[in-house]
Amino acid sequence: KAGVTQTPRYLIKTRGQQVTLSCSPISGHRSVSWYQQTPGQGLQFLFEYFSETQRNKGNFPGRFSGRQFSNSRSEMNVSTLELGDSALYLCASSLGTGGSYNEQFFGPGTRLTVL
Amino acid sequence: AQSVAQPEDQVNVAEGNPLTVKCTYSVSGNPYLFWYVQYPNRGLQFLLKYITGDNLVKGSYGFEAEFNKSQTSFHLKKPSALVSDSALYFCAVRDMRSGNTGKLIFGQGTTLQVKP
């Protein structure tokens, strides 16, 4: 079974631009979560989608948004990029049902650099 | 507040020696605990989880973790370290305040360095 895929793997943008990152979950997984990883703040939860609905959101400004499609693929968008948005953005998928104990499987991440 | 702490930024062990990477947690209710490993320029790989049952959980690549409710700890262990185990290790707990969702709270990570 194919793992979680994320595209693109690397991205360079300038301040003020916007960016869209894509995530394809493991086949059969209906939950997709996004995390931001930085050296200073570590791993921080952005949001989670299940069956096209956002069911949880972290403490990030409204510039960060996401969505999920009917095939469970997900995208996240960051508008008006700031230097501090430079990070590794990780997507994780899980079955999403059966309780909170389902482990999440992570993709390789998208490395975003904002200049 | 729900939180996870990994008190050591780095752990150094010699190949063949046992290793322990420490994790303590603070949650309300029963904890759902996870360990992940991250190799350079890679995403996180799931190692093992504790939901309920035996306090000793066995996972991938020979790793195991011991759940201790009284000490609120979930330390990762391996009887004999390999150089290839060198990586960044994360402990995580499910955020049960958010109900039946997938949100994980991660520790800051511990770099494991195994020397030949």
Tab-separated table of C-alpha atoms in Angstrom:
chain	number	residue	atom	x	y	z
A	1	LYS	CA	0.000	0.000	0.000
A	2	ALA	CA	1.356	3.396	-0.949
A	3	GLY	CA	2.185	5.773	1.860
A	4	VAL	CA	1.196	9.374	2.375
A	5	THR	CA	2.414	11.579	-0.447
A	6	GLN	CA	2.970	15.300	-0.328
A	7	THR	CA	3.628	17.702	-3.150
A	8	PRO	CA	5.684	19.644	-3.755
A	9	ARG	CA	8.592	18.494	-1.602
A	10	TYR	CA	10.336	21.845	-1.676
A	11	LEU	CA	9.017	25.320	-2.238
A	12	ILE	CA	10.569	28.778	-2.192
A	13	LYS	CA	8.306	31.808	-1.985
A	14	THR	CA	8.665	35.471	-1.145
A	15	ARG	CA	6.890	37.427	1.545
A	16	GLY	CA	3.338	38.353	0.691
A	17	GLN	CA	2.799	35.495	-1.731
A	18	GLN	CA	0.453	32.632	-1.119
A	19	VAL	CA	1.111	28.901	-1.341
A	20	THR	CA	-0.895	25.704	-1.643
A	21	LEU	CA	0.396	22.364	-0.416
A	22	SER	CA	-1.136	19.026	-1.315
A	23	CYS	CA	-1.457	15.755	0.545
A	24	SER	CA	-2.725	12.376	-0.625
A	25	PRO	CA	-3.496	10.017	2.273
A	26	ILE	CA	-3.092	6.284	2.417
A	27	SER	CA	-5.861	4.550	0.531
A	28	GLY	CA	-8.847	4.006	2.818
A	29	HIS	CA	-7.814	6.663	5.304
A	30	ARG	CA	-10.412	9.351	5.791
A	31	SER	CA	-8.666	11.608	8.292
A	32	VAL	CA	-5.926	14.032	7.298
A	33	SER	CA	-4.048	16.202	9.763
A	34	TRP	CA	-1.498	18.921	9.112
A	35	TYR	CA	1.429	19.901	11.325
A	36	GLN	CA	4.057	22.598	11.125
A	37	GLN	CA	7.575	21.723	12.226
A	38	THR	CA	10.143	24.404	13.051
A	39	PRO	CA	13.356	24.277	15.085
A	40	GLY	CA	12.027	26.763	17.588
A	41	GLN	CA	8.436	25.651	18.084
A	42	GLY	CA	8.751	21.963	17.293
A	43	LEU	CA	5.723	20.149	15.924
A	44	GLN	CA	2.503	22.103	16.088
A	45	PHE	CA	-0.940	20.989	15.016
A	46	LEU	CA	-2.589	23.034	12.287
A	47	PHE	CA	-5.876	21.296	11.536
A	48	GLU	CA	-7.578	17.991	10.891
A	49	TYR	CA	-10.105	17.031	8.256
A	50	PHE	CA	-12.410	14.053	8.217
A	51	SER	CA	-14.920	13.344	5.471
A	52	GLU	CA	-14.409	16.814	3.980
A	53	THR	CA	-15.131	18.542	7.298
A	54	GLN	CA	-12.660	20.350	9.503
A	55	ARG	CA	-13.071	18.775	12.907
A	56	ASN	CA	-10.221	20.411	14.780
A	57	LYS	CA	-8.035	23.475	14.397
A	58	GLY	CA	-4.830	24.585	16.076
A	59	ASN	CA	-3.782	28.043	17.179
A	60	PHE	CA	-2.721	29.501	13.878
A	61	PRO	CA	-3.873	32.736	12.242
A	62	GLY	CA	-6.590	32.776	9.632
A	63	ARG	CA	-3.946	32.985	6.900
A	64	PHE	CA	-3.668	29.232	7.287
A	65	SER	CA	-6.556	27.314	5.808
A	66	GLY	CA	-7.258	23.910	4.430
A	67	ARG	CA	-9.777	21.697	2.790
A	68	GLN	CA	-10.420	18.066	2.018
A	69	PHE	CA	-11.899	16.588	-1.104
A	70	SER	CA	-14.288	13.687	-1.526
A	71	ASN	CA	-11.387	11.334	-2.293
A	72	SER	CA	-9.799	12.340	1.071
A	73	ARG	CA	-6.982	14.277	-0.567
A	74	SER	CA	-6.271	17.488	1.278
A	75	GLU	CA	-4.757	20.848	0.562
A	76	MET	CA	-3.562	23.560	2.852
A	77	ASN	CA	-3.150	27.163	1.862
A	78	VAL	CA	-1.122	29.909	3.431
A	79	SER	CA	-1.839	33.429	2.267
A	80	THR	CA	0.279	36.545	2.694
A	81	LEU	CA	3.375	34.588	3.569
A	82	GLU	CA	5.657	35.788	6.349
A	83	LEU	CA	9.273	34.889	7.004
A	84	GLY	CA	8.164	32.958	10.080
A	85	ASP	CA	6.100	30.603	7.940
A	86	SER	CA	9.290	28.929	6.774
A	87	ALA	CA	8.948	25.387	8.043
A	88	LEU	CA	8.482	21.747	7.226
A	89	TYR	CA	4.777	21.099	6.744
A	90	LEU	CA	3.790	17.547	7.508
A	91	CYS	CA	0.615	15.794	6.544
A	92	ALA	CA	-0.597	12.705	8.381
A	93	SER	CA	-3.415	10.312	7.617
A	94	SER	CA	-5.299	7.831	9.728
A	95	LEU	CA	-8.405	5.746	9.460
A	96	GLY	CA	-10.211	8.427	11.408
A	97	THR	CA	-12.796	6.085	12.848
A	98	GLY	CA	-12.798	3.764	15.807
A	99	GLY	CA	-11.634	6.227	18.368
A	100	SER	CA	-8.652	8.394	19.081
A	101	TYR	CA	-6.198	5.529	19.240
A	102	ASN	CA	-5.611	5.201	15.529
A	103	GLU	CA	-1.997	5.969	14.801
A	104	GLN	CA	-1.204	8.590	12.211
A	105	PHE	CA	1.041	7.939	9.252
A	106	PHE	CA	3.103	10.868	8.091
A	107	GLY	CA	4.203	11.961	4.669
A	108	PRO	CA	7.735	13.183	3.896
A	109	GLY	CA	6.706	16.814	4.270
A	110	THR	CA	6.921	19.960	2.195
A	111	ARG	CA	9.842	22.219	3.012
A	112	LEU	CA	8.651	25.812	2.594
A	113	THR	CA	11.178	28.619	2.539
A	114	VAL	CA	9.931	32.183	2.600
A	115	LEU	CA	12.416	34.851	1.456
B	1	ALA	CA	-3.214	21.315	30.526
B	2	GLN	CA	-2.278	18.461	28.257
B	3	SER	CA	1.422	18.248	27.568
B	4	VAL	CA	4.355	16.021	26.833
B	5	ALA	CA	7.912	16.527	28.011
B	6	GLN	CA	11.100	14.981	26.754
B	7	PRO	CA	13.671	16.100	29.294
B	8	GLU	CA	16.756	15.249	27.247
B	9	ASP	CA	17.666	17.109	24.083
B	10	GLN	CA	20.193	14.435	23.211
B	11	VAL	CA	21.004	10.911	24.292
B	12	ASN	CA	24.341	9.310	23.456
B	13	VAL	CA	24.880	5.566	23.631
B	14	ALA	CA	27.416	3.114	22.304
B	15	GLU	CA	26.341	0.555	19.759
B	16	GLY	CA	25.238	-2.660	21.432
B	17	ASN	CA	24.303	-0.937	24.691
B	18	PRO	CA	20.715	-0.525	25.855
B	19	LEU	CA	19.075	2.817	25.205
B	20	THR	CA	16.328	4.774	26.914
B	21	VAL	CA	14.646	7.919	25.639
B	22	LYS	CA	12.516	9.533	28.308
B	23	CYS	CA	9.012	10.932	28.053
B	24	THR	CA	6.592	12.214	30.668
B	25	TYR	CA	3.050	13.350	30.053
B	26	SER	CA	0.272	15.335	31.622
B	27	VAL	CA	-3.293	14.600	30.520
B	28	SER	CA	-6.740	14.470	31.966
B	29	GLY	CA	-8.204	11.022	31.750
B	30	ASN	CA	-6.597	7.978	30.190
B	31	PRO	CA	-3.625	8.776	27.972
B	32	TYR	CA	-3.176	7.572	24.424
B	33	LEU	CA	0.597	7.703	23.873
B	34	PHE	CA	2.750	7.348	20.788
B	35	TRP	CA	6.393	7.288	19.767
B	36	TYR	CA	7.611	8.433	16.376
B	37	VAL	CA	11.062	8.606	14.818
B	38	GLN	CA	12.271	11.105	12.238
B	39	TYR	CA	15.304	10.626	10.028
B	40	PRO	CA	16.907	13.627	8.308
B	41	ASN	CA	14.753	15.137	5.569
B	42	ARG	CA	12.020	12.625	6.212
B	43	GLY	CA	8.591	12.617	7.792
B	44	LEU	CA	7.769	10.895	11.040
B	45	GLN	CA	7.604	7.126	11.235
B	46	PHE	CA	5.301	5.442	13.736
B	47	LEU	CA	7.088	3.184	16.225
B	48	LEU	CA	4.514	2.144	18.797
B	49	LYS	CA	1.511	3.203	20.829
B	50	TYR	CA	-0.060	2.651	24.225
B	51	ILE	CA	-3.827	2.655	24.462
B	52	THR	CA	-4.619	0.218	27.245
B	53	GLY	CA	-3.503	-3.151	28.523
B	54	ASP	CA	0.052	-4.306	29.169
B	55	ASN	CA	2.379	-1.618	30.408
B	56	LEU	CA	5.169	-2.884	28.165
B	57	VAL	CA	4.430	-2.130	24.534
B	58	LYS	CA	6.453	-3.645	21.720
B	59	GLY	CA	6.899	-1.795	18.464
B	60	SER	CA	8.867	-1.622	15.254
B	61	TYR	CA	12.619	-2.163	14.797
B	62	GLY	CA	13.030	-3.797	18.207
B	63	PHE	CA	11.809	-0.794	20.184
B	64	GLU	CA	9.549	-1.062	23.179
B	65	ALA	CA	8.101	1.397	25.643
B	66	GLU	CA	7.114	1.124	29.259
B	67	PHE	CA	3.984	2.887	30.442
B	68	ASN	CA	4.074	3.924	34.106
B	69	LYS	CA	0.866	5.520	35.296
B	70	SER	CA	2.104	6.512	38.743
B	71	GLN	CA	5.116	8.306	37.283
B	72	THR	CA	3.181	9.530	34.221
B	73	SER	CA	5.989	8.296	32.024
B	74	PHE	CA	6.271	6.459	28.734
B	75	HIS	CA	9.968	5.825	28.164
B	76	LEU	CA	11.207	4.348	24.893
B	77	LYS	CA	13.710	1.519	25.176
B	78	LYS	CA	15.771	-0.849	23.107
B	79	PRO	CA	17.960	-3.625	24.512
B	80	SER	CA	20.795	-3.206	22.003
B	81	ALA	CA	21.285	0.035	20.061
B	82	LEU	CA	22.341	0.170	16.429
B	83	VAL	CA	24.153	3.015	14.673
B	84	SER	CA	21.184	3.146	12.304
B	85	ASP	CA	18.925	4.030	15.264
B	86	SER	CA	20.507	7.491	15.302
B	87	ALA	CA	17.634	9.882	14.628
B	88	LEU	CA	15.199	12.329	16.222
B	89	TYR	CA	12.573	10.735	18.452
B	90	PHE	CA	9.228	12.234	19.376
B	91	CYS	CA	6.815	11.268	22.090
B	92	ALA	CA	3.195	12.319	21.565
B	93	VAL	CA	-0.129	12.173	23.342
B	94	ARG	CA	-3.581	12.386	21.889
B	95	ASP	CA	-5.288	15.643	22.838
B	96	MET	CA	-8.443	14.282	24.411
B	97	ARG	CA	-9.842	17.754	25.030
B	98	SER	CA	-10.730	17.859	21.373
B	99	GLY	CA	-12.869	14.755	21.548
B	100	ASN	CA	-12.616	11.958	19.069
B	101	THR	CA	-10.129	13.611	16.763
B	102	GLY	CA	-6.619	12.993	15.618
B	103	LYS	CA	-4.816	15.939	17.174
B	104	LEU	CA	-1.473	14.958	18.669
B	105	ILE	CA	0.572	16.967	21.147
B	106	PHE	CA	4.269	16.331	20.633
B	107	GLY	CA	7.262	16.628	22.896
B	108	GLN	CA	10.196	18.706	21.745
B	109	GLY	CA	12.089	15.684	20.500
B	110	THR	CA	15.231	13.870	21.594
B	111	THR	CA	18.175	13.317	19.303
B	112	LEU	CA	19.584	9.831	19.720
B	113	GLN	CA	23.225	9.416	18.762
B	114	VAL	CA	24.533	5.857	18.644
B	115	LYS	CA	28.285	5.632	18.272
B	116	PRO	CA	30.131	2.618	16.857
